[in-house]
Amino acid sequence: MRSPRPVLAASLVAVLAGGSLVACSSDDAAAPARLDLKTGVNAPLTITASELAGLAQGGAVVDVKPTDKGTVEAARGGALLFKPNPGFTGSVELKAVVSPAVRLYSSDIPPLATVGGASIDGSGYGSAWTPVPGAPGEFYGLTDRGPNVDGPAKDQKIAATPDFTPQIGRFVLEDGAAKLTSVITLKGRDGRPLNGLTDTAAPTGETMLDLDGRDIRPTDHGIDSEGLVALADGSFWVSDEYGPFLVHFDANGQELERLVPGKGLPEVLRNRTPNQGMEGLTVTPDGTRLVGIMQSALNVPGLGGNAKEVPVTRIVTVDLKTKAVQQFAYLLDNPKDTKKAVSEITAISNTEFLVDERDGKAAPKANKTVYRINLDGATPLGEQNPETIVGVSSTAEAEAALKGAGITPVRKSVALELSGLVDKLNPAGRFFGHDKVEGLAVADNGKTLFIANDSDFGLAGIAGPKPRSSSSPSSWQTVCRTASKCSASTPRACGSRCPSGRSRSPSGRRGRRGAPGCADNFGIDLYKWLMK
């Protein structure tokens, strides 16, 4: 792993005397970059993602220091918005920080819909991220089941747009932007669109409700898409959390085949914890083997305690030619204490992979790590359940228990302390401080790592009373994430006619660029880090 490269000081100089903006970035090795922008008195000034990318000269602007002449806020599409104080004219120097070790690409996709006054963000393609075969600089992103938030009861989900169709987006990366160029919607064998509702073939214990609190019945076309593989022949494999399933789609998104527990996948996988299924999926570079990973431990019969606190999960491999299946034990990082689980896996070689483990917190108090693992020497699992062998315990205790049972888990070492790097780049958590880091991809034979966040379509929760009964439901408002500055004294729900795309998030959550109590609903960010 390459040692982090130095963080450099740069400067932005804003001139609002009739209104032009000059921005420059400088270091000892290169001439300053310069931007000439114009604005009027009392008019906010937008610095676009493209302009920021040019300013950073191959790196990224990771922070802009506060000034008493105005405020600097995040805006759509990775832009920054400078708001001068009322009546201010003259010059102001904004101190920026540039890191040459990273790059940032942000999406700016129109909203999916407006529901109850809430703008449902369209940039939810960060559940998986994978290169487009044969097209350098282009990537596929995957949505999950669609805009939803936790309901008031356990294993309850509120679907903001129940008719949403999970989909694959194709992106090109240029000038600080992840530009969506095309979309492939996922369809069943019959050609009908799939949806994100619970599926009749895979009961999970989850209940879905609409915004009026009414039950939404499971369908036979439901999918919770999480992992994505793009093959050279143009087809796709998608891992689904409901079954879990592995579903093969053609280049137009129509289902070709499906592997399910007991028919193509191990029967034991049916014991996945709700919303903790096959979270990650990759393919070996030789194109012969799918490699998926479960988000957390299976809730197998006989397991004592909470499965989310058991420090072992499973890697599942499928030979694409023979459909032969193997399972391996993967040790998690003390999930009882860290609350970490797996979000993604991506292949470096036919036996080596990168795995992302993360908690659910936003920076600067997050715990997210990318591990390098190797399947060589790991014991293929038979009928033994590693979950009951280790139980709720520490990682060290689990490793000893597996060894006593004759099971060698996959080898694992730290590749990148993502939270530590992000905190170093911006100690306040305003650079890529996302709670849900889910997409992971490599390029240049592993020299470059791409990390994408799952924006959850900009939704953070619900506001409103609990439903009293199925015959007398109550309505909820969806509560969005935002990059605007707000506080507990100025709450805004999405239905309260707040500024477009902005509102307060619940429970004092922190967004990646906002103040405490805020989050961001401006879509996915793609974080590129150069590795050795």
Coordinates of C-alpha atoms in Angstrom, one line a residue:
M1 CA 0.0 0.0 0.0
R2 CA 1.3 3.4 -0.9
S3 CA 1.9 5.8 2.0
P4 CA -0.5 8.7 1.9
R5 CA 0.9 11.6 -0.2
P6 CA 1.2 15.0 1.4
V7 CA -1.7 17.4 1.9
L8 CA -1.0 20.7 0.3
A9 CA -2.2 24.2 1.0
A10 CA -3.9 26.1 -1.8
S11 CA -5.9 29.3 -2.0
L12 CA -9.1 30.6 -3.5
V13 CA -9.3 34.4 -3.9
A14 CA -12.8 35.7 -4.3
V15 CA -13.4 39.2 -5.6
L16 CA -16.9 40.6 -5.4
A17 CA -16.4 44.2 -6.4
G18 CA -18.9 44.1 -9.2
G19 CA -18.3 40.6 -9.0
S20 CA -15.6 38.4 -10.3
L21 CA -14.0 35.4 -8.6
V22 CA -10.4 34.4 -9.0
A23 CA -9.3 31.0 -7.7
C24 CA -5.8 29.7 -7.6
S25 CA -4.1 26.6 -6.3
S26 CA -0.3 26.5 -5.8
D27 CA 2.5 24.4 -4.4
D28 CA 6.2 24.3 -4.8
A29 CA 6.1 22.1 -7.8
A30 CA 3.6 23.7 -10.1
A31 CA 2.3 27.0 -11.2
P32 CA -1.0 28.2 -9.6
A33 CA -4.3 27.3 -11.3
R34 CA -6.5 30.2 -11.9
L35 CA -10.3 30.6 -12.3
D36 CA -12.1 33.7 -13.4
L37 CA -15.7 33.7 -12.4
K38 CA -18.3 36.4 -12.1
T39 CA -21.1 37.1 -9.7
G40 CA -23.0 40.1 -8.4
V41 CA -23.3 41.7 -5.0
N42 CA -25.5 39.6 -2.7
A43 CA -25.4 36.8 -5.3
P44 CA -24.1 33.3 -4.3
L45 CA -21.1 32.1 -6.3
T46 CA -21.0 28.4 -7.5
I47 CA -17.7 26.7 -8.0
T48 CA -18.4 23.6 -10.1
A49 CA -17.0 20.2 -9.6
S50 CA -15.1 20.6 -12.9
E51 CA -13.6 23.9 -11.7
L52 CA -12.6 22.3 -8.4
A53 CA -11.0 19.4 -10.3
G54 CA -9.0 21.8 -12.4
L55 CA -8.0 23.7 -9.3
A56 CA -6.7 20.5 -7.7
Q57 CA -4.6 19.6 -10.7
G58 CA -5.1 15.9 -10.5
G59 CA -6.0 15.7 -6.8
A60 CA -9.0 16.9 -4.8
V61 CA -10.1 19.9 -2.8
V62 CA -10.7 18.2 0.5
D63 CA -11.6 21.3 2.6
V64 CA -12.2 25.1 2.3
K65 CA -11.6 27.0 5.5
P66 CA -14.3 29.2 7.0
T67 CA -14.2 33.0 6.4
D68 CA -16.0 35.8 8.2
K69 CA -16.9 37.3 4.8
G70 CA -19.4 34.6 4.0
T71 CA -20.1 30.9 4.1
V72 CA -19.0 28.0 1.9
E73 CA -21.5 25.1 1.5
A74 CA -21.8 22.0 -0.5
A75 CA -24.1 22.1 -3.6
R76 CA -25.4 19.7 -6.1
G77 CA -23.0 17.7 -8.3
G78 CA -20.0 18.1 -6.1
A79 CA -20.0 21.9 -6.4
L80 CA -19.3 24.4 -3.6
L81 CA -21.4 27.5 -3.0
F82 CA -19.8 30.7 -1.6
K83 CA -22.5 33.0 -0.1
P84 CA -21.0 36.4 0.7
N85 CA -22.4 38.3 3.6
P86 CA -25.2 40.7 2.7
G87 CA -23.9 43.8 1.0
F88 CA -20.3 42.6 0.9
T89 CA -18.0 43.8 -1.8
G90 CA -14.3 43.6 -2.3
S91 CA -11.9 40.6 -2.1
V92 CA -11.9 37.7 0.2
E93 CA -9.2 34.9 0.3
L94 CA -10.6 31.5 0.9
K95 CA -8.0 29.0 2.2
A96 CA -8.4 25.6 0.5
V97 CA -6.7 22.3 1.1
V98 CA -5.8 20.0 -1.8
S99 CA -4.6 16.4 -1.6
P100 CA -2.9 14.9 -4.6
A101 CA -3.5 11.4 -3.3
V102 CA -7.2 11.3 -4.0
R103 CA -9.8 12.4 -6.6
L104 CA -13.5 13.0 -6.2
Y105 CA -16.2 12.5 -8.8
S106 CA -19.8 13.5 -7.9
S107 CA -23.0 12.8 -9.7
D108 CA -25.8 15.3 -10.5
I109 CA -28.9 13.3 -11.5
P110 CA -32.4 14.8 -11.6
P111 CA -34.7 13.7 -8.8
L112 CA -36.8 10.5 -9.2
A113 CA -39.9 12.1 -7.9
T114 CA -41.4 14.5 -5.3
V115 CA -43.4 12.7 -2.7
G116 CA -45.2 14.7 0.0
G117 CA -43.0 17.6 -0.7
A118 CA -39.8 15.4 -0.5
S119 CA -37.4 15.4 -3.4
I120 CA -36.4 11.7 -3.9
D121 CA -32.8 11.9 -5.2
G122 CA -32.0 10.0 -8.4
S123 CA -28.4 9.3 -7.6
G124 CA -28.8 6.0 -5.7
Y125 CA -26.3 4.0 -7.9
G126 CA -23.7 3.4 -5.2
S127 CA -24.7 0.0 -3.9
A128 CA -22.1 -1.6 -6.2
W129 CA -19.5 -0.2 -8.6
T130 CA -17.7 -2.1 -11.3
P131 CA -15.6 -1.3 -14.4
V132 CA -17.3 -1.6 -17.8
P133 CA -15.3 -4.3 -19.6
G134 CA -13.2 -2.9 -22.5
A135 CA -14.1 0.7 -21.7
P136 CA -11.4 2.4 -19.5
G137 CA -12.8 5.3 -17.4
E138 CA -16.4 3.9 -17.5
F139 CA -18.2 2.1 -14.7
Y140 CA -21.5 0.5 -14.0
G141 CA -23.3 1.5 -10.8
L142 CA -26.2 -0.4 -9.2
T143 CA -29.2 0.8 -7.2
D144 CA -30.6 -1.3 -4.4
R145 CA -34.3 -2.0 -4.0
G146 CA -35.2 1.7 -4.1
P147 CA -36.1 4.6 -1.9
N148 CA -37.1 3.3 1.6
V149 CA -36.5 4.1 5.2
D150 CA -36.9 2.2 8.5
G151 CA -40.5 2.0 9.9
P152 CA -41.5 2.5 13.5
A153 CA -41.4 -1.2 14.2
K154 CA -38.6 -3.8 13.9
D155 CA -38.0 -5.2 10.4
Q156 CA -40.5 -2.6 9.0
K157 CA -39.7 -0.6 5.9
I158 CA -41.5 2.4 4.5
A159 CA -41.4 2.4 0.6
A160 CA -41.4 6.0 -0.6
T161 CA -41.9 4.9 -4.3
P162 CA -43.2 1.3 -4.3
D163 CA -43.1 1.1 -8.1
F164 CA -39.4 1.8 -8.3
T165 CA -37.5 -0.6 -10.7
P166 CA -33.9 -1.5 -9.6
Q167 CA -31.4 -0.6 -12.3
I168 CA -27.9 -0.4 -13.5
G169 CA -26.4 2.9 -14.6
R170 CA -23.4 3.4 -16.8
F171 CA -21.1 6.3 -15.9
V172 CA -18.1 8.0 -17.4
L173 CA -15.7 9.8 -15.1
E174 CA -14.4 13.2 -16.2
D175 CA -13.7 16.6 -14.8
G176 CA -14.7 15.8 -11.3
A177 CA -18.1 14.4 -12.4
A178 CA -19.6 10.9 -12.5
K179 CA -21.8 11.4 -15.5
L180 CA -24.7 9.0 -16.1
T181 CA -24.8 8.1 -19.8
S182 CA -27.4 5.2 -19.9
V183 CA -29.6 3.1 -17.7
I184 CA -30.6 -0.6 -17.8
T185 CA -33.7 -1.5 -15.8
L186 CA -33.9 -5.0 -14.4
K187 CA -36.6 -7.3 -15.7
G188 CA -37.9 -10.8 -15.0
R189 CA -37.9 -13.7 -17.4
D190 CA -41.3 -12.6 -18.6
G191 CA -39.9 -9.2 -19.5
R192 CA -41.9 -7.4 -16.8
P193 CA -40.0 -4.9 -14.6
L194 CA -38.7 -6.1 -11.3
N195 CA -39.4 -4.1 -8.2
G196 CA -37.9 -3.6 -4.8
L197 CA -40.7 -5.1 -2.8
T198 CA -40.3 -8.2 -0.7
D199 CA -40.4 -11.4 -2.8
T200 CA -42.9 -14.2 -2.3
A201 CA -40.1 -16.8 -2.9
A202 CA -37.9 -15.4 -0.1
P203 CA -39.7 -14.6 3.1
T204 CA -37.4 -12.5 5.3
G205 CA -39.6 -11.4 8.1
E206 CA -39.6 -7.8 6.8
T207 CA -42.8 -5.9 6.3
M208 CA -43.2 -3.1 3.8
L209 CA -45.6 -0.2 4.2
D210 CA -46.5 2.7 2.0
L211 CA -46.5 6.4 3.2
D212 CA -50.0 6.0 4.5
G213 CA -49.0 3.1 6.7
R214 CA -50.7 0.4 4.7
D215 CA -49.2 -3.0 4.1
I216 CA -47.6 -3.6 0.7
R217 CA -48.0 -7.3 -0.2
P218 CA -44.9 -9.2 -1.4
T219 CA -44.7 -9.8 -5.1
D220 CA -43.2 -12.4 -7.4
H221 CA -40.9 -9.8 -9.0
G222 CA -39.1 -8.5 -6.0
I223 CA -35.3 -8.0 -5.8
D224 CA -33.0 -6.2 -3.3
S225 CA -30.0 -5.8 -5.6
E226 CA -26.7 -5.2 -3.9
G227 CA -23.7 -6.8 -5.7
L228 CA -22.9 -6.4 -9.4
V229 CA -20.6 -8.2 -11.9
A230 CA -20.3 -7.1 -15.5
L231 CA -19.0 -9.8 -17.9
A232 CA -17.2 -9.4 -21.1
D233 CA -20.2 -10.8 -23.1
G234 CA -22.3 -7.8 -21.9
S235 CA -24.3 -9.8 -19.4
F236 CA -24.6 -9.1 -15.7
W237 CA -24.8 -11.1 -12.4
V238 CA -26.5 -9.4 -9.5
S239 CA -26.6 -10.6 -5.9
D240 CA -29.9 -10.2 -4.1
E241 CA -30.4 -9.8 -0.3
Y242 CA -33.9 -11.3 -0.2
G243 CA -33.1 -14.9 -1.1
P244 CA -30.3 -14.5 -1.2
F245 CA -30.2 -15.1 -4.9
L246 CA -27.7 -14.8 -7.7
V247 CA -29.4 -13.5 -10.8
H248 CA -28.0 -13.5 -14.3
F249 CA -29.3 -10.8 -16.7
D250 CA -28.6 -10.2 -20.3
A251 CA -27.2 -7.0 -21.7
N252 CA -30.7 -5.5 -21.8
G253 CA -31.5 -6.3 -18.1
Q254 CA -33.8 -9.3 -18.7
E255 CA -33.3 -12.3 -16.4
L256 CA -31.6 -15.4 -17.9
E257 CA -31.2 -17.6 -14.9
R258 CA -31.3 -17.6 -11.1
L259 CA -29.4 -19.4 -8.4
V260 CA -31.3 -19.9 -5.2
P261 CA -30.6 -21.6 -1.8
G262 CA -31.1 -25.3 -2.4
K263 CA -30.8 -24.9 -6.2
G264 CA -27.5 -23.5 -7.2
L265 CA -26.6 -22.0 -3.8
P266 CA -26.2 -23.7 -0.3
E267 CA -29.5 -24.2 1.4
V268 CA -28.1 -22.8 4.7
L269 CA -28.0 -19.3 3.1
R270 CA -31.8 -19.0 3.7
N271 CA -30.9 -18.2 7.3
R272 CA -29.6 -14.8 6.5
T273 CA -30.6 -12.0 8.9
P274 CA -33.2 -9.6 7.4
N275 CA -31.4 -7.0 5.3
Q276 CA -28.1 -8.8 5.8
G277 CA -27.9 -11.0 2.8
M278 CA -25.3 -11.4 0.0
E279 CA -24.1 -7.8 0.1
G280 CA -21.1 -8.1 -2.2
L281 CA -20.3 -9.9 -5.4
T282 CA -17.3 -10.0 -7.8
V283 CA -15.8 -12.2 -10.5
T284 CA -12.3 -13.5 -10.7
P285 CA -10.1 -11.8 -13.4
D286 CA -10.1 -15.0 -15.5
G287 CA -13.9 -14.7 -15.7
T288 CA -14.5 -18.3 -14.4
R289 CA -15.8 -17.8 -10.8
L290 CA -18.3 -15.6 -9.0
V291 CA -17.3 -14.7 -5.5
G292 CA -20.0 -13.4 -3.1
I293 CA -20.0 -12.5 0.5
M294 CA -22.7 -12.4 3.1
Q295 CA -23.0 -9.1 5.1
S296 CA -23.0 -10.7 8.5
A297 CA -23.3 -14.1 10.2
L298 CA -26.2 -16.4 9.3
N299 CA -28.9 -16.9 12.0
V300 CA -28.6 -20.7 11.9
P301 CA -30.6 -23.0 14.1
G302 CA -28.9 -23.3 17.5
L303 CA -27.2 -20.0 17.4
G304 CA -27.3 -18.1 20.7
G305 CA -27.4 -14.4 20.8
N306 CA -27.6 -11.7 18.0
A307 CA -26.3 -12.9 14.7
K308 CA -25.0 -9.4 13.9
E309 CA -22.6 -9.8 16.9
V310 CA -21.2 -13.1 15.7
P311 CA -17.7 -12.4 14.2
V312 CA -17.8 -14.8 11.3
T313 CA -19.6 -14.7 7.9
R314 CA -19.4 -16.6 4.7
I315 CA -17.8 -16.2 1.3
V316 CA -19.5 -18.2 -1.5
T317 CA -17.9 -19.1 -4.8
V318 CA -19.6 -20.4 -7.9
D319 CA -17.9 -21.9 -10.9
L320 CA -19.6 -20.3 -13.9
K321 CA -19.1 -23.4 -16.1
T322 CA -19.8 -26.3 -13.7
K323 CA -21.9 -24.4 -11.1
A324 CA -19.8 -26.0 -8.4
V325 CA -20.1 -24.1 -5.1
Q326 CA -17.7 -23.7 -2.2
Q327 CA -18.0 -21.8 1.1
F328 CA -15.3 -20.3 3.3
A329 CA -15.3 -18.7 6.7
Y330 CA -14.5 -15.0 6.9
L331 CA -13.7 -13.4 10.3
L332 CA -15.3 -10.0 10.9
D333 CA -13.7 -7.2 13.0
N334 CA -15.3 -7.7 16.4
P335 CA -18.9 -6.7 15.3
K336 CA -20.3 -6.8 18.8
D337 CA -18.2 -3.7 19.7
T338 CA -17.5 -2.1 16.3
K339 CA -20.9 -2.7 14.7
K340 CA -19.1 -3.4 11.5
A341 CA -20.4 -5.7 8.7
V342 CA -19.4 -6.4 5.1
S343 CA -20.5 -4.0 2.3
E344 CA -18.5 -5.2 -0.8
I345 CA -15.9 -7.5 -2.2
T346 CA -13.8 -7.0 -5.4
A347 CA -11.2 -9.2 -7.0
I348 CA -7.5 -8.4 -7.3
S349 CA -6.5 -11.8 -8.6
N350 CA -8.1 -15.2 -8.9
T351 CA -7.5 -15.8 -5.2
E352 CA -7.0 -12.3 -3.7
F353 CA -9.7 -9.8 -3.0
L354 CA -10.5 -6.5 -1.3
V355 CA -13.3 -6.5 1.3
D356 CA -15.0 -3.4 2.8
E357 CA -16.1 -3.6 6.4
R358 CA -18.0 -0.7 7.8
D359 CA -20.1 0.6 10.6
G360 CA -23.2 2.9 10.0
K361 CA -21.6 6.1 11.2
A362 CA -20.6 9.1 9.3
A363 CA -17.1 10.7 9.6
P364 CA -15.3 11.8 11.7
K365 CA -16.4 9.1 14.2
A366 CA -16.7 6.2 11.7
N367 CA -15.0 2.9 11.5
K368 CA -14.5 1.7 7.9
T369 CA -11.7 -0.5 6.7
V370 CA -10.7 -2.2 3.4
Y371 CA -9.1 -5.6 3.9
R372 CA -7.0 -7.6 1.6
I373 CA -7.9 -11.3 1.8
N374 CA -6.7 -14.6 0.2
L375 CA -8.7 -17.8 -0.3
D376 CA -5.5 -19.9 -0.6
G377 CA -5.2 -22.2 2.3
A378 CA -8.8 -21.6 3.6
T379 CA -10.9 -24.6 4.5
P380 CA -13.9 -25.2 2.3
L381 CA -16.9 -25.5 4.7
G382 CA -18.9 -28.7 4.7
E383 CA -21.9 -29.3 6.9
Q384 CA -20.3 -27.4 9.8
N385 CA -21.8 -24.1 10.8
P386 CA -19.0 -21.7 11.8
E387 CA -21.6 -19.4 13.4
T388 CA -22.5 -21.9 16.1
I389 CA -18.9 -22.8 16.6
V390 CA -17.8 -19.3 17.5
G391 CA -21.1 -17.7 18.8
V392 CA -21.0 -14.2 20.1
S393 CA -17.4 -13.7 20.9
S394 CA -14.3 -11.6 19.9
T395 CA -12.5 -12.1 16.6
A396 CA -9.5 -13.7 18.4
E397 CA -11.7 -16.1 20.3
A398 CA -13.6 -17.0 17.1
E399 CA -10.3 -17.7 15.3
A400 CA -9.2 -20.1 18.1
A401 CA -12.6 -21.8 18.1
L402 CA -12.5 -22.4 14.3
K403 CA -9.0 -23.7 14.6
G404 CA -10.1 -26.2 17.2
A405 CA -12.8 -27.4 14.8
G406 CA -10.3 -27.8 12.0
I407 CA -11.5 -24.8 10.0
T408 CA -9.0 -22.2 8.6
P409 CA -10.7 -19.0 7.7
V410 CA -9.5 -16.8 4.8
R411 CA -6.3 -14.9 5.4
K412 CA -6.9 -11.2 6.0
S413 CA -4.8 -8.0 6.4
V414 CA -5.5 -4.3 6.4
A415 CA -5.2 -2.7 3.0
L416 CA -6.6 0.7 3.8
E417 CA -7.9 2.3 7.0
L418 CA -10.4 4.3 5.1
S419 CA -11.8 6.2 8.1
G420 CA -8.3 7.2 9.3
L421 CA -7.4 8.5 5.8
V422 CA -10.7 10.4 5.4
D423 CA -10.3 11.9 8.9
K424 CA -6.7 13.0 8.1
L425 CA -7.9 14.7 4.9
N426 CA -10.7 16.5 6.7
P427 CA -10.8 16.2 10.5
A428 CA -14.4 17.6 10.5
G429 CA -15.6 14.8 8.3
R430 CA -16.6 17.0 5.4
F431 CA -14.7 15.1 2.7
F432 CA -16.3 11.7 1.8
G433 CA -17.6 11.3 5.3
H434 CA -20.4 9.0 4.2
D435 CA -22.1 6.5 6.5
K436 CA -22.7 3.9 3.8
V437 CA -19.5 3.1 1.8
E438 CA -20.7 0.3 -0.4
G439 CA -19.2 0.3 -3.9
L440 CA -15.6 -1.0 -4.4
A441 CA -13.6 -1.4 -7.6
V442 CA -10.0 -1.6 -8.7
A443 CA -8.3 -0.6 -11.9
D444 CA -4.7 -0.7 -13.2
N445 CA -4.1 -4.2 -11.8
G446 CA -5.0 -3.0 -8.3
K447 CA -3.1 0.3 -8.4
T448 CA -6.2 2.4 -8.2
L449 CA -9.1 1.9 -5.8
F450 CA -12.5 3.4 -6.5
I451 CA -15.0 3.7 -3.6
A452 CA -18.6 4.7 -4.0
N453 CA -21.2 5.6 -1.4
D454 CA -24.9 4.5 -1.2
S455 CA -26.9 7.7 -0.9
D456 CA -30.1 5.9 0.0
F457 CA -31.8 8.2 -2.5
G458 CA -31.3 11.1 -0.1
L459 CA -33.7 9.8 2.5
A460 CA -32.8 9.6 6.1
G461 CA -36.1 8.6 7.9
I462 CA -39.7 9.4 8.5
A463 CA -41.6 11.9 10.6
G464 CA -45.1 11.3 11.9
P465 CA -47.2 9.1 14.2
K466 CA -47.2 5.4 14.2
P467 CA -50.1 3.7 12.5
R468 CA -52.8 2.7 14.9
S469 CA -54.1 -0.2 12.9
S470 CA -54.3 -1.5 9.4
S471 CA -57.8 -0.1 9.1
S472 CA -56.8 3.3 10.5
P473 CA -53.3 4.0 9.2
S474 CA -51.4 7.2 9.8
S475 CA -49.4 9.1 7.2
W476 CA -45.7 9.9 7.4
Q477 CA -43.5 12.5 5.9
T478 CA -40.2 11.3 4.5
V479 CA -37.2 13.1 6.0
C480 CA -34.4 13.9 3.6
R481 CA -30.7 14.3 4.0
T482 CA -29.2 17.7 3.2
A483 CA -26.0 19.6 2.7
S484 CA -27.5 22.9 4.1
K485 CA -26.6 24.1 7.5
C486 CA -29.3 23.5 10.1
S487 CA -29.7 22.8 13.7
A488 CA -32.1 21.3 16.3
S489 CA -33.6 24.8 16.6
T490 CA -34.4 24.9 12.9
P491 CA -35.9 21.5 12.0
R492 CA -37.4 21.0 8.6
A493 CA -39.2 17.9 7.4
C494 CA -39.2 17.3 3.6
G495 CA -42.9 18.0 3.5
S496 CA -42.5 21.5 5.0
R497 CA -41.7 23.5 1.9
C498 CA -38.1 23.8 2.7
P499 CA -35.6 24.8 0.0
S500 CA -35.4 22.4 -3.0
G501 CA -33.5 19.3 -2.0
R502 CA -32.9 20.4 1.5
S503 CA -34.3 19.5 4.9
R504 CA -33.3 18.3 8.3
S505 CA -32.4 14.7 9.1
P506 CA -33.5 13.1 12.3
S507 CA -31.6 12.1 15.5
G508 CA -28.8 14.6 15.1
R509 CA -27.2 12.6 12.3
R510 CA -24.1 14.2 10.7
G511 CA -23.8 14.5 6.9
R512 CA -20.6 14.4 4.9
R513 CA -20.4 18.2 4.6
G514 CA -23.2 19.5 6.8
A515 CA -23.4 20.6 10.4
P516 CA -24.4 18.2 13.2
G517 CA -28.0 17.1 12.5
C518 CA -27.5 17.3 8.7
A519 CA -26.8 14.8 6.0
D520 CA -26.4 15.0 2.2
N521 CA -29.0 14.1 -0.4
F522 CA -27.1 15.2 -3.5
G523 CA -26.3 11.7 -4.8
I524 CA -23.3 9.4 -5.0
D525 CA -19.7 10.5 -4.6
L526 CA -16.9 8.4 -6.1
Y527 CA -13.7 8.5 -4.2
K528 CA -10.5 7.5 -6.1
W529 CA -7.4 6.6 -4.1
L530 CA -4.1 5.6 -5.6
M531 CA -2.6 2.4 -4.2
K532 CA 0.8 0.8 -4.7

